[in-house]
mmCIF file of C-alpha atoms in Angstrom:
data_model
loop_
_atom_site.group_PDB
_atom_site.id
_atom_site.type_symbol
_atom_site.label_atom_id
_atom_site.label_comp_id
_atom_site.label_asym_id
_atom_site.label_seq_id
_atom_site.Cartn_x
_atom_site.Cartn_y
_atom_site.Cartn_z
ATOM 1 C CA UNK A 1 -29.438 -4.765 -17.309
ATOM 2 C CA UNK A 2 -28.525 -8.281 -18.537
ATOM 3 C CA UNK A 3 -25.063 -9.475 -19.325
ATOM 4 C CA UNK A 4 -24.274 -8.906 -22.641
ATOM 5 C CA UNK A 5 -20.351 -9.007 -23.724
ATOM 6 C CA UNK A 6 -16.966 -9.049 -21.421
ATOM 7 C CA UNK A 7 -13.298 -9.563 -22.098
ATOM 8 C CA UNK A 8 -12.213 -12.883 -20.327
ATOM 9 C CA UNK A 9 -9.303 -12.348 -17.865
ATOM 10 C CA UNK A 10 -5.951 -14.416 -18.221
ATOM 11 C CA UNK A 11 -5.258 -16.228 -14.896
ATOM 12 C CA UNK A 12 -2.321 -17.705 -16.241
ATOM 13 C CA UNK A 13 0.070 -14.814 -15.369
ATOM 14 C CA UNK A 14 -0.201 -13.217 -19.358
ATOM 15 C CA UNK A 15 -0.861 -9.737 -19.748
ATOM 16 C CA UNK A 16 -4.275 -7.946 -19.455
ATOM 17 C CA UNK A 17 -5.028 -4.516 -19.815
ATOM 18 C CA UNK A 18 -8.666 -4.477 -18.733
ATOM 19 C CA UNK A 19 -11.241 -5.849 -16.852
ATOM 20 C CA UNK A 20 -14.852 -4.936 -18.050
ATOM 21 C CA UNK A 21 -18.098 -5.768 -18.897
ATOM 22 C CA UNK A 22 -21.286 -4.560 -21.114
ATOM 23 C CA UNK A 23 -24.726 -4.566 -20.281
ATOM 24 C CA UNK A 24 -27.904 -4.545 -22.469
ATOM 25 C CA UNK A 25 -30.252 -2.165 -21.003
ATOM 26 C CA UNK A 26 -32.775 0.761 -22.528
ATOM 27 C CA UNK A 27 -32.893 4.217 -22.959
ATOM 28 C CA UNK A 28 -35.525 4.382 -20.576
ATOM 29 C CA UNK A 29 -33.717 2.697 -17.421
ATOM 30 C CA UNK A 30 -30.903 4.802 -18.074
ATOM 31 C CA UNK A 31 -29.626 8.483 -18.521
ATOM 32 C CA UNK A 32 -25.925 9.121 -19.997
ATOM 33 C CA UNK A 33 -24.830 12.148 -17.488
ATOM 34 C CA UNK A 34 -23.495 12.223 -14.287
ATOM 35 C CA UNK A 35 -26.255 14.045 -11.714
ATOM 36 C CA UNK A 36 -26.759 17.696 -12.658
ATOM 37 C CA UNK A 37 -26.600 19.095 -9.114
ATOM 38 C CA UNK A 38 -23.377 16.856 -7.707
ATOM 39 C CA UNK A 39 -21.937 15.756 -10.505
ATOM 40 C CA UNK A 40 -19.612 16.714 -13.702
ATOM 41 C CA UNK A 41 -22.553 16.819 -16.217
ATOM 42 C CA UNK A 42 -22.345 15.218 -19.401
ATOM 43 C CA UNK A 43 -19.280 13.308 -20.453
ATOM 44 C CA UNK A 44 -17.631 14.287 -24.427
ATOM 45 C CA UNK A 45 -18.680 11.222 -27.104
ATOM 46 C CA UNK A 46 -14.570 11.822 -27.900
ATOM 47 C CA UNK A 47 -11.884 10.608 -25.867
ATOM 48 C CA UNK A 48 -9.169 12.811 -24.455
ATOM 49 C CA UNK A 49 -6.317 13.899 -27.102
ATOM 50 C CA UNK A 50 -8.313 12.274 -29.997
ATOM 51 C CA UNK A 51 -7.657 14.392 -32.882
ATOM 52 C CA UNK A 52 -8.144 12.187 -35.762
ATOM 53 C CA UNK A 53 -10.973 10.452 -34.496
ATOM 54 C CA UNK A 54 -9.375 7.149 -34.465
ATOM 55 C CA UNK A 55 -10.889 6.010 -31.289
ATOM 56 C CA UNK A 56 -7.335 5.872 -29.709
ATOM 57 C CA UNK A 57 -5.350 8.473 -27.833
ATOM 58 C CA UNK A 58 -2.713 10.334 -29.874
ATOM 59 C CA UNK A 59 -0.045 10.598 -27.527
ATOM 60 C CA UNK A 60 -0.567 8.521 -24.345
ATOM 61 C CA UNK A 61 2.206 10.388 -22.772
ATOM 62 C CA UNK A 62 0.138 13.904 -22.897
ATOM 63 C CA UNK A 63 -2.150 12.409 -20.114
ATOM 64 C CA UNK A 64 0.543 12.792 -17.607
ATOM 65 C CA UNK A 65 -0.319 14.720 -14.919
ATOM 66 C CA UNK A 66 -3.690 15.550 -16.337
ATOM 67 C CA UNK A 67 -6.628 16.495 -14.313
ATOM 68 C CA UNK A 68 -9.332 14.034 -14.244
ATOM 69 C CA UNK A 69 -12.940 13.597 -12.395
ATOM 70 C CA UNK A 70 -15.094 10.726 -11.994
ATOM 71 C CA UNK A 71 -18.580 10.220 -10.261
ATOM 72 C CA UNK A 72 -19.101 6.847 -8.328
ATOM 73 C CA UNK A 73 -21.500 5.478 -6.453
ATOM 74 C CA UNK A 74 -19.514 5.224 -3.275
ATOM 75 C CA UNK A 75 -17.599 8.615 -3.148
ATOM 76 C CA UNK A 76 -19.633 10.551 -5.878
ATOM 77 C CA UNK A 77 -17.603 13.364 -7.619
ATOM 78 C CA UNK A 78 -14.107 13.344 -6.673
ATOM 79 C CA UNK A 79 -10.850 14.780 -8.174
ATOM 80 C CA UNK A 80 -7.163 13.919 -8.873
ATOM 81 C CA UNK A 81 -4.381 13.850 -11.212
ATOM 82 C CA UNK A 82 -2.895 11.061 -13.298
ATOM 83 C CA UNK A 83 0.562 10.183 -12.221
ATOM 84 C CA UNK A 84 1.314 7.319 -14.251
ATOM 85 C CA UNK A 85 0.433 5.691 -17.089
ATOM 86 C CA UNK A 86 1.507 2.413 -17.602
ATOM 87 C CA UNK A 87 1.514 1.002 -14.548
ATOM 88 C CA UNK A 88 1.619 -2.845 -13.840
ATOM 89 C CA UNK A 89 -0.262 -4.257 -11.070
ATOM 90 C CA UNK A 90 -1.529 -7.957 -9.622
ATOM 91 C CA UNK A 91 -5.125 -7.952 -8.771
ATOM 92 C CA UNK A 92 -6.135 -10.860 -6.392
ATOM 93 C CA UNK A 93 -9.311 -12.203 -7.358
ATOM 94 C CA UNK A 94 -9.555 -15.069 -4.898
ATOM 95 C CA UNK A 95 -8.502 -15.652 -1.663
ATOM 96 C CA UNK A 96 -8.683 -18.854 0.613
ATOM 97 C CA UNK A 97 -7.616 -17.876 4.566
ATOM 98 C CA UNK A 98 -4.926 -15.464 4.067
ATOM 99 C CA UNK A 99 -3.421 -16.818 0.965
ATOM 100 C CA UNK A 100 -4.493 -15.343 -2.370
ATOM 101 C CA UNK A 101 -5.439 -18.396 -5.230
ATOM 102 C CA UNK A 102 -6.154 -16.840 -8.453
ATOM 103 C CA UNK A 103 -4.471 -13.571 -9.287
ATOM 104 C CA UNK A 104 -3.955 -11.598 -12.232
ATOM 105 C CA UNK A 105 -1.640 -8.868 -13.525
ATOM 106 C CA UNK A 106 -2.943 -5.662 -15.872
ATOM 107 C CA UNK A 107 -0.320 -3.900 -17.424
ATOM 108 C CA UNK A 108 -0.725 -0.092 -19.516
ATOM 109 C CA UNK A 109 -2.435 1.538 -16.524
ATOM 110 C CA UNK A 110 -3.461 4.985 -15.529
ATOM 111 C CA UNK A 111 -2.459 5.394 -11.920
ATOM 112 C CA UNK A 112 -4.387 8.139 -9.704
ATOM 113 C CA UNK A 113 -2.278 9.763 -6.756
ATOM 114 C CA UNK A 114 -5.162 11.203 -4.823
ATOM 115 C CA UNK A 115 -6.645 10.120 -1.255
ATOM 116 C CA UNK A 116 -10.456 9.531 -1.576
ATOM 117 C CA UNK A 117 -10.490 9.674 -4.941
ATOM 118 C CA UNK A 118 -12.610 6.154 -5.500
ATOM 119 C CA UNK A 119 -13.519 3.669 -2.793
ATOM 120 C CA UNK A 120 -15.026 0.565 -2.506
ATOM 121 C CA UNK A 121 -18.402 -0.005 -4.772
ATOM 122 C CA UNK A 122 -17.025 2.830 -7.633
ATOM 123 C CA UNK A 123 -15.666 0.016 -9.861
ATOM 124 C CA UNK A 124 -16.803 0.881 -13.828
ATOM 125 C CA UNK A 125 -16.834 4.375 -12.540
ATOM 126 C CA UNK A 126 -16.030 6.705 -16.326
ATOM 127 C CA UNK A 127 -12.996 9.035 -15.432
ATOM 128 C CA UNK A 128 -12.611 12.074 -17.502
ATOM 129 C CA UNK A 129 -11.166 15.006 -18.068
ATOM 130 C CA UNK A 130 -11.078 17.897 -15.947
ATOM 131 C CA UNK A 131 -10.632 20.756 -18.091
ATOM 132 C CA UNK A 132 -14.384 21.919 -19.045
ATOM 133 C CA UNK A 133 -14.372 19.445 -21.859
ATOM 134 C CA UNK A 134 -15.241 16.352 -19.226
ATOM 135 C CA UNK A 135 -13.770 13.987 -21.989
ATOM 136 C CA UNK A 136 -13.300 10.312 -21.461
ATOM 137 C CA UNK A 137 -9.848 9.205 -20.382
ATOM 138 C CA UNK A 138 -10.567 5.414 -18.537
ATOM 139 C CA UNK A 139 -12.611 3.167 -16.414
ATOM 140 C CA UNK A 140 -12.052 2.903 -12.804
ATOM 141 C CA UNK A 141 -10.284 -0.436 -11.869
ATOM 142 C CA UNK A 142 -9.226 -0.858 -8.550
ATOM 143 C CA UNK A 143 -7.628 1.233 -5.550
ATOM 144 C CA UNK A 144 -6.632 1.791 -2.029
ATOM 145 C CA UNK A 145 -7.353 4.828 0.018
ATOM 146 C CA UNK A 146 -4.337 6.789 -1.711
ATOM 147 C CA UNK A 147 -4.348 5.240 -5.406
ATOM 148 C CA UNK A 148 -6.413 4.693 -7.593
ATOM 149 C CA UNK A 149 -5.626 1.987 -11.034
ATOM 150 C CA UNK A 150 -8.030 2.915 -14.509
ATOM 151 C CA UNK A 151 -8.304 0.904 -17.218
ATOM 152 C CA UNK A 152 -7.634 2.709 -20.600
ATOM 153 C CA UNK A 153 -11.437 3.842 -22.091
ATOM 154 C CA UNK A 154 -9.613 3.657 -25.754
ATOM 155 C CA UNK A 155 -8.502 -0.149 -24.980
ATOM 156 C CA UNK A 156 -12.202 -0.587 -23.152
ATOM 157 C CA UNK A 157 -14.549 1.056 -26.103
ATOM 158 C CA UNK A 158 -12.454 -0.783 -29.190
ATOM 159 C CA UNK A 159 -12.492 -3.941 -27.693
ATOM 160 C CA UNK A 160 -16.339 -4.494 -27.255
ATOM 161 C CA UNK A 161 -16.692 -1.858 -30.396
ATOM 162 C CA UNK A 162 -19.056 1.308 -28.586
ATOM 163 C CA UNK A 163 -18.576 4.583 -28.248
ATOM 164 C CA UNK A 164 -19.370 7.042 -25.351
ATOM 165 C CA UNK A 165 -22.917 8.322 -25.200
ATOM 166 C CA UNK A 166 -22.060 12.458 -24.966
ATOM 167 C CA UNK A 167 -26.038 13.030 -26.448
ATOM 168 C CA UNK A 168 -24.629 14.185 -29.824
ATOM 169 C CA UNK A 169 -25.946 11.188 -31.518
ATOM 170 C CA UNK A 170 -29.977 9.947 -32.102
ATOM 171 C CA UNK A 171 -30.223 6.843 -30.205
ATOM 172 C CA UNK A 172 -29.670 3.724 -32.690
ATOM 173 C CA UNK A 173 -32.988 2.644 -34.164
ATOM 174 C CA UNK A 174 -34.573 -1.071 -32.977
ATOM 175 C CA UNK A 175 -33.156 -3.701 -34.213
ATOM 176 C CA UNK A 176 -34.061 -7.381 -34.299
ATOM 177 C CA UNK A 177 -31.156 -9.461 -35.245
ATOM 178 C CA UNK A 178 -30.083 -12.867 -34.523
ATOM 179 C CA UNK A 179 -26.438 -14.198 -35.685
ATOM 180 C CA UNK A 180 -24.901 -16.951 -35.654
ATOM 181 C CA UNK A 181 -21.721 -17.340 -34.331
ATOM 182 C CA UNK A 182 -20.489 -20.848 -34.372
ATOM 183 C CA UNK A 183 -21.289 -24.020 -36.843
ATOM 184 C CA UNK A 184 -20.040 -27.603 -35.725
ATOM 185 C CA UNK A 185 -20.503 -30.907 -37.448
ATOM 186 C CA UNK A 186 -18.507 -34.229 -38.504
ATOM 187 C CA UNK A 187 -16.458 -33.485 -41.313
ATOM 188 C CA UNK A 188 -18.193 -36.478 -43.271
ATOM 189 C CA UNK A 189 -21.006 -38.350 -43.086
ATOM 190 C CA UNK A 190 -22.335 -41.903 -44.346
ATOM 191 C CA UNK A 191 -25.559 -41.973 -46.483
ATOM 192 C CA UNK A 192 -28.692 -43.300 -44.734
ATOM 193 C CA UNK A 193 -26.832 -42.477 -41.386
ATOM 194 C CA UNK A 194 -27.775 -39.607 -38.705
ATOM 195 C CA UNK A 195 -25.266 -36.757 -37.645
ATOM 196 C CA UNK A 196 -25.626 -33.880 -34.700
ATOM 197 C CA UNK A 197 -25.043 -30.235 -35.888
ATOM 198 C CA UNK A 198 -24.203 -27.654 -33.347
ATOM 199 C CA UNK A 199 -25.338 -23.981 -34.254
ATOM 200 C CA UNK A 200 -24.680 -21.244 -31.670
ATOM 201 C CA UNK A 201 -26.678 -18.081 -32.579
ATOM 202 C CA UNK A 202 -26.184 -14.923 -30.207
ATOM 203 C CA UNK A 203 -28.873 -11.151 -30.126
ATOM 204 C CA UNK A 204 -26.822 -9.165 -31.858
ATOM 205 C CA UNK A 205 -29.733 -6.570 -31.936
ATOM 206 C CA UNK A 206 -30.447 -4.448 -29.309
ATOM 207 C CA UNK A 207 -34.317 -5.925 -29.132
ATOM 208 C CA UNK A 208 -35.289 -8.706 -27.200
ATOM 209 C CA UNK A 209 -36.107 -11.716 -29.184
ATOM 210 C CA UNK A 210 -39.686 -11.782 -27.833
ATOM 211 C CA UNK A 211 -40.575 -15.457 -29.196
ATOM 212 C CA UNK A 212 -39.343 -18.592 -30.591
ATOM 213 C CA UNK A 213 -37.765 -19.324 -34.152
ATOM 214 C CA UNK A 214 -36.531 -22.125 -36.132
ATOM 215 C CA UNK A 215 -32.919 -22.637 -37.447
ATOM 216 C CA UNK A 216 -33.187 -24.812 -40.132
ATOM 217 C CA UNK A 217 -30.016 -26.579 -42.005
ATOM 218 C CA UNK A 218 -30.423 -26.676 -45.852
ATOM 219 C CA UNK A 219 -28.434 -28.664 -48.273
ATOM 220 C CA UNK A 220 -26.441 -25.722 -50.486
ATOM 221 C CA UNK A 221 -26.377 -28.203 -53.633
ATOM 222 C CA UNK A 222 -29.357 -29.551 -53.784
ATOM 223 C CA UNK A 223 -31.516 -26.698 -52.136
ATOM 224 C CA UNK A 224 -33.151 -28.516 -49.999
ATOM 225 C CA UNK A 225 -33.944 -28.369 -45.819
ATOM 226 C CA UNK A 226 -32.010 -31.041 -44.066
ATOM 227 C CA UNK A 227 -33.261 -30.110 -40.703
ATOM 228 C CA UNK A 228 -35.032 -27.952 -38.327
ATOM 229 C CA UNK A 229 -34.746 -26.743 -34.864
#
């Protein structure tokens, strides 16, 4: 995979409520279930206690004490309960002898109370349900050898705007699709005299963009190209 999107974390002692990342990849270096002979199967395309379909959960409270599963790379499949959920913890991100520099603190978190339940190298680990429906519930965080901190999936999925593959849906057709995402220039500019424009395009497909291509600048009045790059 290649980086694609991720939600910058606030070092600055705000509030975050995830950390997480997307990757571009295809359907044919990936599958979207958990092994068939160790694992939970297929997760649900609908998070848990989603009735309306709104992407978010109805009642954050109902996932108290709920059953939940998760298969990682380090510990594999691997149950618990949830025993809180909205937790507030300091994650230290950088450490210099025995001092921690650069910490951060995530707040609305699912807390796991079960030894084993993640270790080291199960980070981005999908937890979900337990009940025969396996549906999503969050994204494995961070833990120690008796807890275990997951981001919320609802917070996770709206933020970079995907949904859960649960095979219910044809995968999305190729697209090609350059945007741009930024436009910078001198607000004025003298006759006769030369100016730099800053365009910052971004794939918003799901295609490589195979080749090169020209972004040209044309004049809106007059209908003419003022430049090419």
């Amino acid at each position: 995979a290649t980086p694609f999107a991720f939600k910058p974390i606030d070092f600055s002692g705000g509030p975050n409520t995830f950390d997480a990342a997307l990757g571009l990849t295809t359907a044919a270096s990936t599958d979207n279930a958990s092994p068939a002979d160790d694992g939970y199967g297929q997760p649900n395309t609908h998070i848990y206690g989603d009735a309306n379909s709104d992407g978010v959960f109805d009642d954050v409270n109902a996932l108290l004490g709920l059953p939940v599963q998760k298969f990682g790379r380090t510990t594999k499949l691997t149950r618990g309960q949830i025993t809180g959920i909205n937790g507030t913890v300091t994650v230290c991100y950088e450490v210099i002898s025995i001092f921690c520099v650069k910490a951060a603190t995530f707040t609305n978190q699912f807390i796991i109370d079960a030894a084993g339940f993640s270790g080291g190298g199960d980070s981005g680990s999908l937890i979900v349900s337990d009940d025969g429906t396996a549906s999503p519930v969050a994204l494995l965080f961070a833990g120690s050898s008796t807890q275990t901190i997951a981001n919320r999936i609802d917070f996770v999925l709206n933020f970079f705007g995907v949904t859960i593959d649960g095979g219910n849906n044809p995968p999305p057709a190729p697209v090609t699709d350059v945007a741009i995402t930024s436009v910078s220039a001198p607000a004025s500019v003298a006759q006769g005299s030369s100016a730099n424009v800053v365009v910052t395009i971004r794939n918003a497909g799901n295609q490589n963009i195979a080749g090169s291509f020209d972004v040209t600048l044309q004049d809106a009045t007059d209908g003419v190209a003022i430049g090419t790059q």
